[in-house]
XYZ file of C-alpha atoms in Angstrom:
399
model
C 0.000 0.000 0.000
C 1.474 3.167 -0.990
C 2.159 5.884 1.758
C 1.906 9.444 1.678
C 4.048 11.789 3.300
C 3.099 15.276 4.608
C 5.527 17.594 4.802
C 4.739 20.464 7.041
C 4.971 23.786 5.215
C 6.257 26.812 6.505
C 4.169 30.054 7.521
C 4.054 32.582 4.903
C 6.321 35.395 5.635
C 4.368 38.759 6.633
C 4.025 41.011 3.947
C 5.750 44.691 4.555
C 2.635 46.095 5.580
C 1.773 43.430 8.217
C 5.780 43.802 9.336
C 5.347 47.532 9.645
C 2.101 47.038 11.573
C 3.413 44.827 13.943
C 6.819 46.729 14.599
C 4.480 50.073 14.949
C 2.173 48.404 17.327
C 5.449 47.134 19.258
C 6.795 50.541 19.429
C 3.463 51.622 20.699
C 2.645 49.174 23.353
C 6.848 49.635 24.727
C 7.301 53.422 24.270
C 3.638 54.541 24.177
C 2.760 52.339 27.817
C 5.983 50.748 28.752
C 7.759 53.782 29.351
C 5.361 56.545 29.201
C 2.122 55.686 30.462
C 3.002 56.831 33.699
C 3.102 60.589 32.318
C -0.569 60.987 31.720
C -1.221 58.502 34.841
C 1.025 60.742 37.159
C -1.703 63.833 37.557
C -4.500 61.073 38.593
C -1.751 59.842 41.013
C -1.563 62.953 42.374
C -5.050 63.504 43.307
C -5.952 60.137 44.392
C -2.781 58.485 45.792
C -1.004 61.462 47.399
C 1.802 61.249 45.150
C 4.143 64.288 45.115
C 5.676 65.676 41.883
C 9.553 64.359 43.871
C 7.750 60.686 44.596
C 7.092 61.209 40.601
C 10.460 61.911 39.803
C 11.920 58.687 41.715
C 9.335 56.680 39.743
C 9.954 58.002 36.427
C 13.749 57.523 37.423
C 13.175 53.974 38.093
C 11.652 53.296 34.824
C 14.712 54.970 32.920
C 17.446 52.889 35.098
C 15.763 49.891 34.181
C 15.768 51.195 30.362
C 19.563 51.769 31.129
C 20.083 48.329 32.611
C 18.260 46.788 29.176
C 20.333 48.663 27.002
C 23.431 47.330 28.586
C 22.140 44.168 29.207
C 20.975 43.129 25.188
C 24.124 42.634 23.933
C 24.021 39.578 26.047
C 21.010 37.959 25.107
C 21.260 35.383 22.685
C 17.785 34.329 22.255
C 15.894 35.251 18.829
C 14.764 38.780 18.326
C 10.925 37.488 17.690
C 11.132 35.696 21.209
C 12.678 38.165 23.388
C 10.000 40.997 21.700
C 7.154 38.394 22.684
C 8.252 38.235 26.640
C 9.071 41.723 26.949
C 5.428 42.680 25.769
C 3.612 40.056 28.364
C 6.129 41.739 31.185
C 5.308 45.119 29.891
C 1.614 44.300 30.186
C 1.446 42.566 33.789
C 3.879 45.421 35.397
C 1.716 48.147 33.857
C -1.132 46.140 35.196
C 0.269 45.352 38.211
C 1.009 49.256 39.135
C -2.611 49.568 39.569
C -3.051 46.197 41.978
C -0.575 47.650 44.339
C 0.234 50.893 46.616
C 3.377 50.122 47.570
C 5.905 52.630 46.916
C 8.805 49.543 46.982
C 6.920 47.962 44.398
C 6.001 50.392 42.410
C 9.671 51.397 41.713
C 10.549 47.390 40.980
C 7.502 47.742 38.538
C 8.293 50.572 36.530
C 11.910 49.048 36.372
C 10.848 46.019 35.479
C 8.821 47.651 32.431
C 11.691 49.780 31.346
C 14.023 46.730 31.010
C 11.625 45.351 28.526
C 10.676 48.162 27.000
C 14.363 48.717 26.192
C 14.577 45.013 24.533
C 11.803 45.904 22.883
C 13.046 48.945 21.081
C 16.213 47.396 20.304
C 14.817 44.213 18.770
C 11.926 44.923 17.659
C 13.453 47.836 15.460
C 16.381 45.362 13.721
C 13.551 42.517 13.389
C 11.307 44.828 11.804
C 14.240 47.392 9.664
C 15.584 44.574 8.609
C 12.764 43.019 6.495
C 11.518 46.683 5.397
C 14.913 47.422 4.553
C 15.409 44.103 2.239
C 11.825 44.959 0.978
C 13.091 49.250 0.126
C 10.084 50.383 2.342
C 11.733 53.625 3.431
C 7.948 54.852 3.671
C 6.613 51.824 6.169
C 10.217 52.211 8.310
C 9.435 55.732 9.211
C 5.580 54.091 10.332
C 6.954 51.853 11.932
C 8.808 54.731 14.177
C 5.639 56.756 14.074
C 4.543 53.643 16.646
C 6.145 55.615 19.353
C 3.846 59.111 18.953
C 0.613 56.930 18.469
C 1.460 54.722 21.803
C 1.750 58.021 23.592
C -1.147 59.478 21.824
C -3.790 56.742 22.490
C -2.323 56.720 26.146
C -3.160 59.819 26.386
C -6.496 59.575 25.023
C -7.179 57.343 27.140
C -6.435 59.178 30.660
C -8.220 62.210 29.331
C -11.469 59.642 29.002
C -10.762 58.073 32.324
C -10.673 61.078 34.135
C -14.035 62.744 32.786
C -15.754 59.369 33.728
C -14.035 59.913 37.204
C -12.127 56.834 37.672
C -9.159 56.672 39.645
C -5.498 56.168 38.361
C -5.106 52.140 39.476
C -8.118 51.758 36.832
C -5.894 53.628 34.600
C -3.269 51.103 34.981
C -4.639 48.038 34.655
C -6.519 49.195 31.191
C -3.786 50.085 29.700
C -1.699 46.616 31.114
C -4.446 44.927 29.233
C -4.754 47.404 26.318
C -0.912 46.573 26.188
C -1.578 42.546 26.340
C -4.464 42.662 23.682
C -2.024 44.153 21.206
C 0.576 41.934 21.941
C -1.783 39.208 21.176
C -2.841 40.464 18.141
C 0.421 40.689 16.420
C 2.208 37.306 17.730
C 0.935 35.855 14.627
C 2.820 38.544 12.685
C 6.320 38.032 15.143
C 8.024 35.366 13.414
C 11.335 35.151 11.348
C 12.486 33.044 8.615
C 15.663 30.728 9.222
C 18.437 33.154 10.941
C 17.072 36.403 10.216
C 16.508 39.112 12.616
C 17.831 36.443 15.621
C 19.874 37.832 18.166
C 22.409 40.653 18.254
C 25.825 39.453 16.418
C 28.458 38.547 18.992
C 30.626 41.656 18.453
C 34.310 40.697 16.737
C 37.451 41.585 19.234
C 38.811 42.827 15.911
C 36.538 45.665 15.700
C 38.549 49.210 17.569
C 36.680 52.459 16.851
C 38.880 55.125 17.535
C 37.428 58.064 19.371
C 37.846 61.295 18.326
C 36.557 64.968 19.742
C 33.833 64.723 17.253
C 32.899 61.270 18.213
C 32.641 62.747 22.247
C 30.705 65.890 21.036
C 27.917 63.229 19.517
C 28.001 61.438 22.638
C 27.545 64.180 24.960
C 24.718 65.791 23.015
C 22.450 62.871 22.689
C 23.056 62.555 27.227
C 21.673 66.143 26.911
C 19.017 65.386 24.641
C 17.867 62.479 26.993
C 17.895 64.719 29.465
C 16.338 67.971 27.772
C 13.083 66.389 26.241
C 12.906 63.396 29.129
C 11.331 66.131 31.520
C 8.694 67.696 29.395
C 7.933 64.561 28.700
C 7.500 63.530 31.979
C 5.529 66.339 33.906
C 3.839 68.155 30.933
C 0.214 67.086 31.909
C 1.488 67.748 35.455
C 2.410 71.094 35.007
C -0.874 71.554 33.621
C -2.997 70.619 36.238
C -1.125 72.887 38.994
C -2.570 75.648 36.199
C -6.181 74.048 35.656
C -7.572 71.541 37.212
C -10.258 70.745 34.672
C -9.093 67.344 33.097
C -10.416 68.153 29.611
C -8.064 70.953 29.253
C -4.909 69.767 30.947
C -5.122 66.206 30.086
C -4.533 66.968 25.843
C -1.167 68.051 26.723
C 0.149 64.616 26.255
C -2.266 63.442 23.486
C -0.682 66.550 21.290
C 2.637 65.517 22.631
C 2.119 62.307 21.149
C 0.722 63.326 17.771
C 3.393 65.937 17.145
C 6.200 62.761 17.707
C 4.151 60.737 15.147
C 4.185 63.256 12.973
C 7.619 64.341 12.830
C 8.459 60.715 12.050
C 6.245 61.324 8.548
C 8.922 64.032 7.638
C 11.926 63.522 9.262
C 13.309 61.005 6.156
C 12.840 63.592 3.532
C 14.287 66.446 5.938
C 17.190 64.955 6.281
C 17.930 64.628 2.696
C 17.543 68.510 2.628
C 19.495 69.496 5.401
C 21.593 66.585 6.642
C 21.597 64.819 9.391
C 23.782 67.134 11.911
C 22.456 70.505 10.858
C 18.530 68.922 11.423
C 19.490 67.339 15.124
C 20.914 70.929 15.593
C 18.092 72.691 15.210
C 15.709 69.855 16.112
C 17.319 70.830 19.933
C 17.085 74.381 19.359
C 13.510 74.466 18.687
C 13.381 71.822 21.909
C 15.086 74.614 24.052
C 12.366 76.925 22.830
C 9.437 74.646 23.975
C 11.252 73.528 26.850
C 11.500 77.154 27.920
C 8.195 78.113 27.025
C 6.091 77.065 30.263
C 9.184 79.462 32.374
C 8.185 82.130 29.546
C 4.974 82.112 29.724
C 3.625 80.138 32.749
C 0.144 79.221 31.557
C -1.768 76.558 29.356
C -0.808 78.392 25.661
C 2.878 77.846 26.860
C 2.460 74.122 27.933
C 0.605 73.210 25.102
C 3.703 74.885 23.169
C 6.062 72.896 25.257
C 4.128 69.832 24.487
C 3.790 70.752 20.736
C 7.349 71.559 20.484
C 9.308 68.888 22.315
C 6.920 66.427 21.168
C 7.728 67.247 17.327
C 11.967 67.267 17.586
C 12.355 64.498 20.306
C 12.398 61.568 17.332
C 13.939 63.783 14.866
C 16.787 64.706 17.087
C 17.051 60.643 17.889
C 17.137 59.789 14.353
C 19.117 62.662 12.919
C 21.487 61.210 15.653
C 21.887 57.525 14.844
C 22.304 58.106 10.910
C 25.202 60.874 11.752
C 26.723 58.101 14.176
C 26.668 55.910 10.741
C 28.942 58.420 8.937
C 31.040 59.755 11.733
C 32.332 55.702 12.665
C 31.511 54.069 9.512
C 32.191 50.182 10.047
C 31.739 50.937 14.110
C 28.632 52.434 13.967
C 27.323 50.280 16.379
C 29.779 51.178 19.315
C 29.467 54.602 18.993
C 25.345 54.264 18.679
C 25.792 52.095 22.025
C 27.684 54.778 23.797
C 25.067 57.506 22.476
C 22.167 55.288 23.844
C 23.465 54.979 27.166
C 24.664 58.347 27.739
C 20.778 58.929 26.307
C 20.024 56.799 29.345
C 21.791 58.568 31.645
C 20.320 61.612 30.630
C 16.790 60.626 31.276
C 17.458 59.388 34.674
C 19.019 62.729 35.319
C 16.150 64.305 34.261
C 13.794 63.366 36.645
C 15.977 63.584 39.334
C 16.539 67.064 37.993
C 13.331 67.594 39.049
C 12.626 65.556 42.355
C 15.532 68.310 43.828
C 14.891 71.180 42.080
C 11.037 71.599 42.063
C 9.428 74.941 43.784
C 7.482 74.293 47.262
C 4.385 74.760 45.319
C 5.354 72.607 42.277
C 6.745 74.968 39.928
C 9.311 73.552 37.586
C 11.392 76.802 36.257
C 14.679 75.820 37.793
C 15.044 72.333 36.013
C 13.512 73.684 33.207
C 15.507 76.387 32.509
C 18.375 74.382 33.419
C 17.214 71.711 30.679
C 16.895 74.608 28.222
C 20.413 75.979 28.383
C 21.892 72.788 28.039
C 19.869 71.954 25.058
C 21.503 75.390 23.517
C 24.619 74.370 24.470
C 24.305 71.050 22.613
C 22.605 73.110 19.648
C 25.676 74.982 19.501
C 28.183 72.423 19.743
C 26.496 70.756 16.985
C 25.984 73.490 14.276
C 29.999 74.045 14.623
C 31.549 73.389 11.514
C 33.632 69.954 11.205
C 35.732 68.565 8.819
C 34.292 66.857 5.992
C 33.073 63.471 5.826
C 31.595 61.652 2.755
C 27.987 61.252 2.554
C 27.859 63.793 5.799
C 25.601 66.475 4.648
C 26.668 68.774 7.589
């Protein structure tokens, strides 16, 4: 009797737009909840769990340590990129969730730790898994959506709060929807989190061949993207705070964040073709100019018009500034791009944890935030500065 044999056939690869879908909604559900749902949760904290804007600053610093500790920490990891994105969403979801299901202050900081490790993994995996099949499939238009991920998560956030609030519920509801928000989007893109054979697996063990050989120039990049974590990481932070010390009426000072949000995702849209006009220095130079401007505009002009500036401002150079940053890493170390992109992250890192911190010592009695601000602002010219300085020529640089 004759047999037959099945042979199992492997999944169809996701088509670009599925890939760029999935890698937005990872960007989203990491960026968007992992590390900055606590900004539009923070003012509901405030009124219903006594939280004070220094207690804020030691929790937002405890998410960006953990971010620092999984930036560090990926090199190490040697599982595939599909599998380590999958776990870091679950944790993502059950620490956001679990912030609501808990008042302890201990635990709240292991929490929002705990999220910004995998939030971290996520951004670094998720963005080679999903760059590197747009990139093989010349997508430039889906890689810059797949960015935009970041502004949405922060956007629908955002949204969200503002809705919560008007319906009056507290800020541990606010939590646990958007821990399950985030684990309902996970779900519905595992399908889509797969790779073919070797591609996108984990990060190449690097080569003890490889020397990059710093320079001044390679220092200066270094030191302006720490100042650039730093400069945007606390308008980021306390925006819709800020807000509510000037009105206390949810519906106004809640769309801070929702326009901080759409003014990231929109940037993203342009950012590629600005670039190309400009190059890549001269646009992160002036991306943290016009930061400094909307970081100083709630010291300025200390009302609502000036935070929604602030918002409006920082919100539309923040992923500009990070991407004009990266590609000028590309020309300035060529073949070692990737150890001077590691240093910029983690000086990036540093900068955000500074931030906050920044704040917990430097905020007025009654909450108001001009020192750190206008500290944050003059180091953002600074950078601006140091940047539009004239260096010497590199191919492709654009400068």
């Amino acid at each position: 009797m004759a047999t037959t044999t099945l042979v199992a056939r492997p999944a169809p690869r996701p088509t670009p737009w599925v890939t760029a879908v999935a890698g937005l909604v990872t960007l989203g559900v990491a960026m968007g909840i992992g590390r900055f749902a606590f900004t539009p949760i923070l003012p509901m904290m405030q009124q219903d769990a006594a939280v004070s804007v220094a207690v804020g600053g030691w929790l937002a610093s405890a998410n960006y340590v953990g971010y620092l500790l999984g930036a560090i920490s990926a090199v190490a990891l040697r599982a595939r990129a599909t599998t380590i994105v999958r776990a870091s969403l679950v944790a993502i979801g059950l620490a956001t969730m679990g912030m609501g299901m808990t008042g302890s202050f201990p635990a709240w900081l292991l929490l929002r730790a705990l999220a910004g490790v995998a939030s971290a993994w996520v951004l670094i995996f998720a963005s080679a898994w999903a760059l590197g099949r747009l990139g093989a499939a010349e997508r430039p238009v889906l890689r810059g959506a797949v960015f935009g991920g970041v502004g949405a998560g922060i956007a629908a956030a955002g949204l969200l709060c503002v809705a919560l609030m008007e319906c009056g519920a507290g800020s541990a509801s606010a939590w646990v929807q958007l821990g399950a928000i985030a684990l309902a989007g996970t779900a519905a893109i595992w399908p889509a989190l797969r790779e073919d054979g070797d591609a996108g697996g984990a990060l190449a063990p690097r080569r003890a061949a490889d020397r990059f050989r710093w320079d001044r120039d390679a220092v200066r990049l270094v030191l302006c993207h720490g100042i650039l974590g730093l400069g945007y990481i606390i308008p980021a932070t306390f925006v819709p705070a800020m807000a509510r010390t000037l009105v206390p009426d949810p519906l106004v000072f809640g769309w801070a964040w929702p326009i901080f949000g759409v003014a990231a995702m929109a940037s993203t849209l342009v950012a590629g073709a600005a670039i190309r006009v400009v190059g890549n220095r001269r646009l992160w130079a002036l991306s943290q100019f016009v930061m400094a401007a909307g970081v100083a505009a709630p010291v300025l002009w200390p009302s609502m018009g000036g935070i929604m500036v602030a918002a409006l401002l920082v919100g539309g150079t923040f992923m500009v500034s990070t991407m004009g940053g990266m590609q000028e890493a590309q020309i300035v170390a060529g073949p070692h791009a990737t150890r001077l992109m590691a240093a910029m992250t983690a000086a990036f890192a540093a900068g955000q944890i500074a931030g906050p911190l920044l704040v917990a010592t430097g905020v007025g009695p009654r909450g108001d935030f001009s020192r750190p601000l206008s500290i944050a602002c003059l180091l953002l010219l600074v950078s601006a500065g140091a940047l539009a300085r004239r260096v010497g020529p590199g191919p492709g640089s654009g400068r």
